[in-house]
Amino acid sequence: MKIPKSTNRYCKYCRKYTTQRIAEVKGKERGSLKHGSIQRARKRGRGQGFGNKGKWGSKPPISKFKRTGAKISKKTNLKYICQTCKKTTVQPKGTRTKKLVIEQEK
Ligand SMILES: [Zn+2]
């Protein structure tokens, strides 16, 4: 998916439409809970009861639908930087796309 480098968007800080630069949010991807974190879940009052609740334990959850493979697309994670006040807003919802290209304007 190609997206423009900048766009006109409502800025909640300026309370009007401004030109905003689009950039990707860079950061670590959050993985699943670690094997050892069942202790943490117990402390927080979760992960108790009989059987694997589908989240914790040594074995993977028993699913009705078996996944055949990993998804090949990822959700976009964009931020909009207002050119007037230089404040950043993160997009509320990402859309699935295989490849993200931010077009460079000349
Ligand atoms: Zn602004």
PDB file of C-alpha atoms and ligand atoms in Angstrom:
ATOM      1  CA  MET A   1       0.000   0.000   0.000  1.00  0.00           C
ATOM      2  CA  LYS A   2       1.317   3.394  -0.986  1.00  0.00           C
ATOM      3  CA  ILE A   3       0.614   6.326   1.262  1.00  0.00           C
ATOM      4  CA  PRO A   4       1.517   9.984   0.755  1.00  0.00           C
ATOM      5  CA  LYS A   5       4.241  11.580   2.837  1.00  0.00           C
ATOM      6  CA  SER A   6       1.961  14.286   4.145  1.00  0.00           C
ATOM      7  CA  THR A   7      -1.760  14.792   4.356  1.00  0.00           C
ATOM      8  CA  ASN A   8      -4.367  17.241   5.527  1.00  0.00           C
ATOM      9  CA  ARG A   9      -5.853  16.046   8.741  1.00  0.00           C
ATOM     10  CA  TYR A  10      -7.664  17.358  11.775  1.00  0.00           C
ATOM     11  CA  CYS A  11      -5.324  18.233  14.629  1.00  0.00           C
ATOM     12  CA  LYS A  12      -6.934  17.985  18.043  1.00  0.00           C
ATOM     13  CA  TYR A  13      -4.349  20.316  19.541  1.00  0.00           C
ATOM     14  CA  CYS A  14      -4.744  23.074  16.945  1.00  0.00           C
ATOM     15  CA  ARG A  15      -8.477  22.303  16.619  1.00  0.00           C
ATOM     16  CA  LYS A  16      -8.372  22.705  12.868  1.00  0.00           C
ATOM     17  CA  TYR A  17      -7.204  21.001   9.686  1.00  0.00           C
ATOM     18  CA  THR A  18      -3.449  21.163   9.256  1.00  0.00           C
ATOM     19  CA  THR A  19      -0.777  19.579   7.096  1.00  0.00           C
ATOM     20  CA  GLN A  20       0.607  16.557   8.844  1.00  0.00           C
ATOM     21  CA  ARG A  21       3.574  14.408   8.048  1.00  0.00           C
ATOM     22  CA  ILE A  22       3.059  10.649   8.084  1.00  0.00           C
ATOM     23  CA  ALA A  23       5.693   8.408   9.628  1.00  0.00           C
ATOM     24  CA  GLU A  24       5.803   4.830  10.750  1.00  0.00           C
ATOM     25  CA  VAL A  25       5.895   4.091  14.462  1.00  0.00           C
ATOM     26  CA  LYS A  26       9.083   2.224  15.157  1.00  0.00           C
ATOM     27  CA  GLY A  27       9.250   0.015  18.167  1.00  0.00           C
ATOM     28  CA  LYS A  28       9.545  -3.432  19.531  1.00  0.00           C
ATOM     29  CA  GLU A  29       6.869  -5.894  18.635  1.00  0.00           C
ATOM     30  CA  ARG A  30       5.115  -7.283  21.631  1.00  0.00           C
ATOM     31  CA  GLY A  31       5.188 -11.033  21.609  1.00  0.00           C
ATOM     32  CA  SER A  32       3.039 -13.419  23.514  1.00  0.00           C
ATOM     33  CA  LEU A  33       3.364 -13.975  27.226  1.00  0.00           C
ATOM     34  CA  LYS A  34       6.460 -15.819  28.232  1.00  0.00           C
ATOM     35  CA  HIS A  35       6.284 -19.302  29.615  1.00  0.00           C
ATOM     36  CA  GLY A  36       7.243 -18.106  33.066  1.00  0.00           C
ATOM     37  CA  SER A  37       4.701 -15.363  33.263  1.00  0.00           C
ATOM     38  CA  ILE A  38       1.959 -17.643  34.550  1.00  0.00           C
ATOM     39  CA  GLN A  39       3.236 -16.650  37.994  1.00  0.00           C
ATOM     40  CA  ARG A  40       2.615 -13.049  37.105  1.00  0.00           C
ATOM     41  CA  ALA A  41      -0.838 -13.923  35.830  1.00  0.00           C
ATOM     42  CA  ARG A  42      -1.622 -15.731  39.095  1.00  0.00           C
ATOM     43  CA  LYS A  43      -0.491 -12.751  41.121  1.00  0.00           C
ATOM     44  CA  ARG A  44      -2.830 -10.590  39.140  1.00  0.00           C
ATOM     45  CA  GLY A  45      -5.684 -12.943  39.846  1.00  0.00           C
ATOM     46  CA  ARG A  46      -5.733 -14.622  36.473  1.00  0.00           C
ATOM     47  CA  GLY A  47      -4.539 -17.878  35.062  1.00  0.00           C
ATOM     48  CA  GLN A  48      -6.266 -19.929  37.738  1.00  0.00           C
ATOM     49  CA  GLY A  49      -8.675 -22.763  37.454  1.00  0.00           C
ATOM     50  CA  PHE A  50      -8.698 -26.137  35.846  1.00  0.00           C
ATOM     51  CA  GLY A  51      -6.917 -26.747  32.618  1.00  0.00           C
ATOM     52  CA  ASN A  52      -5.192 -24.524  30.164  1.00  0.00           C
ATOM     53  CA  LYS A  53      -7.234 -21.418  29.805  1.00  0.00           C
ATOM     54  CA  GLY A  54      -5.929 -20.982  26.332  1.00  0.00           C
ATOM     55  CA  LYS A  55      -3.278 -18.546  27.337  1.00  0.00           C
ATOM     56  CA  TRP A  56      -0.979 -19.946  29.970  1.00  0.00           C
ATOM     57  CA  GLY A  57       0.889 -23.130  30.507  1.00  0.00           C
ATOM     58  CA  SER A  58       3.437 -25.226  28.749  1.00  0.00           C
ATOM     59  CA  LYS A  59       1.160 -26.454  26.012  1.00  0.00           C
ATOM     60  CA  PRO A  60      -0.388 -24.322  23.328  1.00  0.00           C
ATOM     61  CA  PRO A  61      -4.115 -23.718  23.615  1.00  0.00           C
ATOM     62  CA  ILE A  62      -6.433 -26.306  22.133  1.00  0.00           C
ATOM     63  CA  SER A  63      -8.144 -24.516  19.334  1.00  0.00           C
ATOM     64  CA  LYS A  64     -11.208 -25.547  17.425  1.00  0.00           C
ATOM     65  CA  PHE A  65      -9.802 -23.988  14.315  1.00  0.00           C
ATOM     66  CA  LYS A  66      -6.302 -24.973  13.466  1.00  0.00           C
ATOM     67  CA  ARG A  67      -4.143 -22.273  12.034  1.00  0.00           C
ATOM     68  CA  THR A  68      -2.365 -23.402   8.955  1.00  0.00           C
ATOM     69  CA  GLY A  69       0.178 -20.641   8.728  1.00  0.00           C
ATOM     70  CA  ALA A  70       1.266 -17.237   9.874  1.00  0.00           C
ATOM     71  CA  LYS A  71      -0.365 -14.184   8.409  1.00  0.00           C
ATOM     72  CA  ILE A  72       1.592 -12.605   5.638  1.00  0.00           C
ATOM     73  CA  SER A  73       0.228  -9.135   6.146  1.00  0.00           C
ATOM     74  CA  LYS A  74       0.754  -6.762   9.034  1.00  0.00           C
ATOM     75  CA  LYS A  75      -1.311  -3.914  10.351  1.00  0.00           C
ATOM     76  CA  THR A  76      -0.004  -0.454   9.686  1.00  0.00           C
ATOM     77  CA  ASN A  77       1.182   1.591  12.609  1.00  0.00           C
ATOM     78  CA  LEU A  78       1.365   5.214  11.572  1.00  0.00           C
ATOM     79  CA  LYS A  79       1.807   8.499  13.349  1.00  0.00           C
ATOM     80  CA  TYR A  80       0.824  11.919  12.172  1.00  0.00           C
ATOM     81  CA  ILE A  81       3.073  14.825  13.023  1.00  0.00           C
ATOM     82  CA  CYS A  82       1.376  18.198  12.830  1.00  0.00           C
ATOM     83  CA  GLN A  83       3.517  20.702  10.989  1.00  0.00           C
ATOM     84  CA  THR A  84       2.005  23.634  12.876  1.00  0.00           C
ATOM     85  CA  CYS A  85       2.394  22.522  16.483  1.00  0.00           C
ATOM     86  CA  LYS A  86       4.792  19.552  15.929  1.00  0.00           C
ATOM     87  CA  LYS A  87       2.650  17.288  18.044  1.00  0.00           C
ATOM     88  CA  THR A  88       2.135  13.648  17.195  1.00  0.00           C
ATOM     89  CA  THR A  89      -1.035  11.610  17.015  1.00  0.00           C
ATOM     90  CA  VAL A  90      -1.074   7.884  16.451  1.00  0.00           C
ATOM     91  CA  GLN A  91      -3.587   6.431  14.035  1.00  0.00           C
ATOM     92  CA  PRO A  92      -6.563   4.898  15.815  1.00  0.00           C
ATOM     93  CA  LYS A  93      -6.850   1.757  13.728  1.00  0.00           C
ATOM     94  CA  GLY A  94      -4.421   0.023  11.429  1.00  0.00           C
ATOM     95  CA  THR A  95      -5.299  -1.603   8.154  1.00  0.00           C
ATOM     96  CA  ARG A  96      -3.810  -4.869   6.996  1.00  0.00           C
ATOM     97  CA  THR A  97      -1.280  -4.568   4.236  1.00  0.00           C
ATOM     98  CA  LYS A  98       1.512  -6.662   2.856  1.00  0.00           C
ATOM     99  CA  LYS A  99       3.921  -3.865   2.155  1.00  0.00           C
ATOM    100  CA  LEU A 100       3.887  -0.273   3.266  1.00  0.00           C
ATOM    101  CA  VAL A 101       5.540   2.400   1.154  1.00  0.00           C
ATOM    102  CA  ILE A 102       5.593   6.019   2.195  1.00  0.00           C
ATOM    103  CA  GLU A 103       5.897   7.997  -1.022  1.00  0.00           C
ATOM    104  CA  GLN A 104       8.620  10.575  -1.160  1.00  0.00           C
ATOM    105  CA  GLU A 105       7.626  13.954  -2.550  1.00  0.00           C
ATOM    106  CA  LYS A 106      10.097  15.810  -4.672  1.00  0.00           C
TER     107      LYS A 106
HETATM  108 ZN    ZN B   1      -1.390  20.860  15.457  1.00  0.00          ZN
END
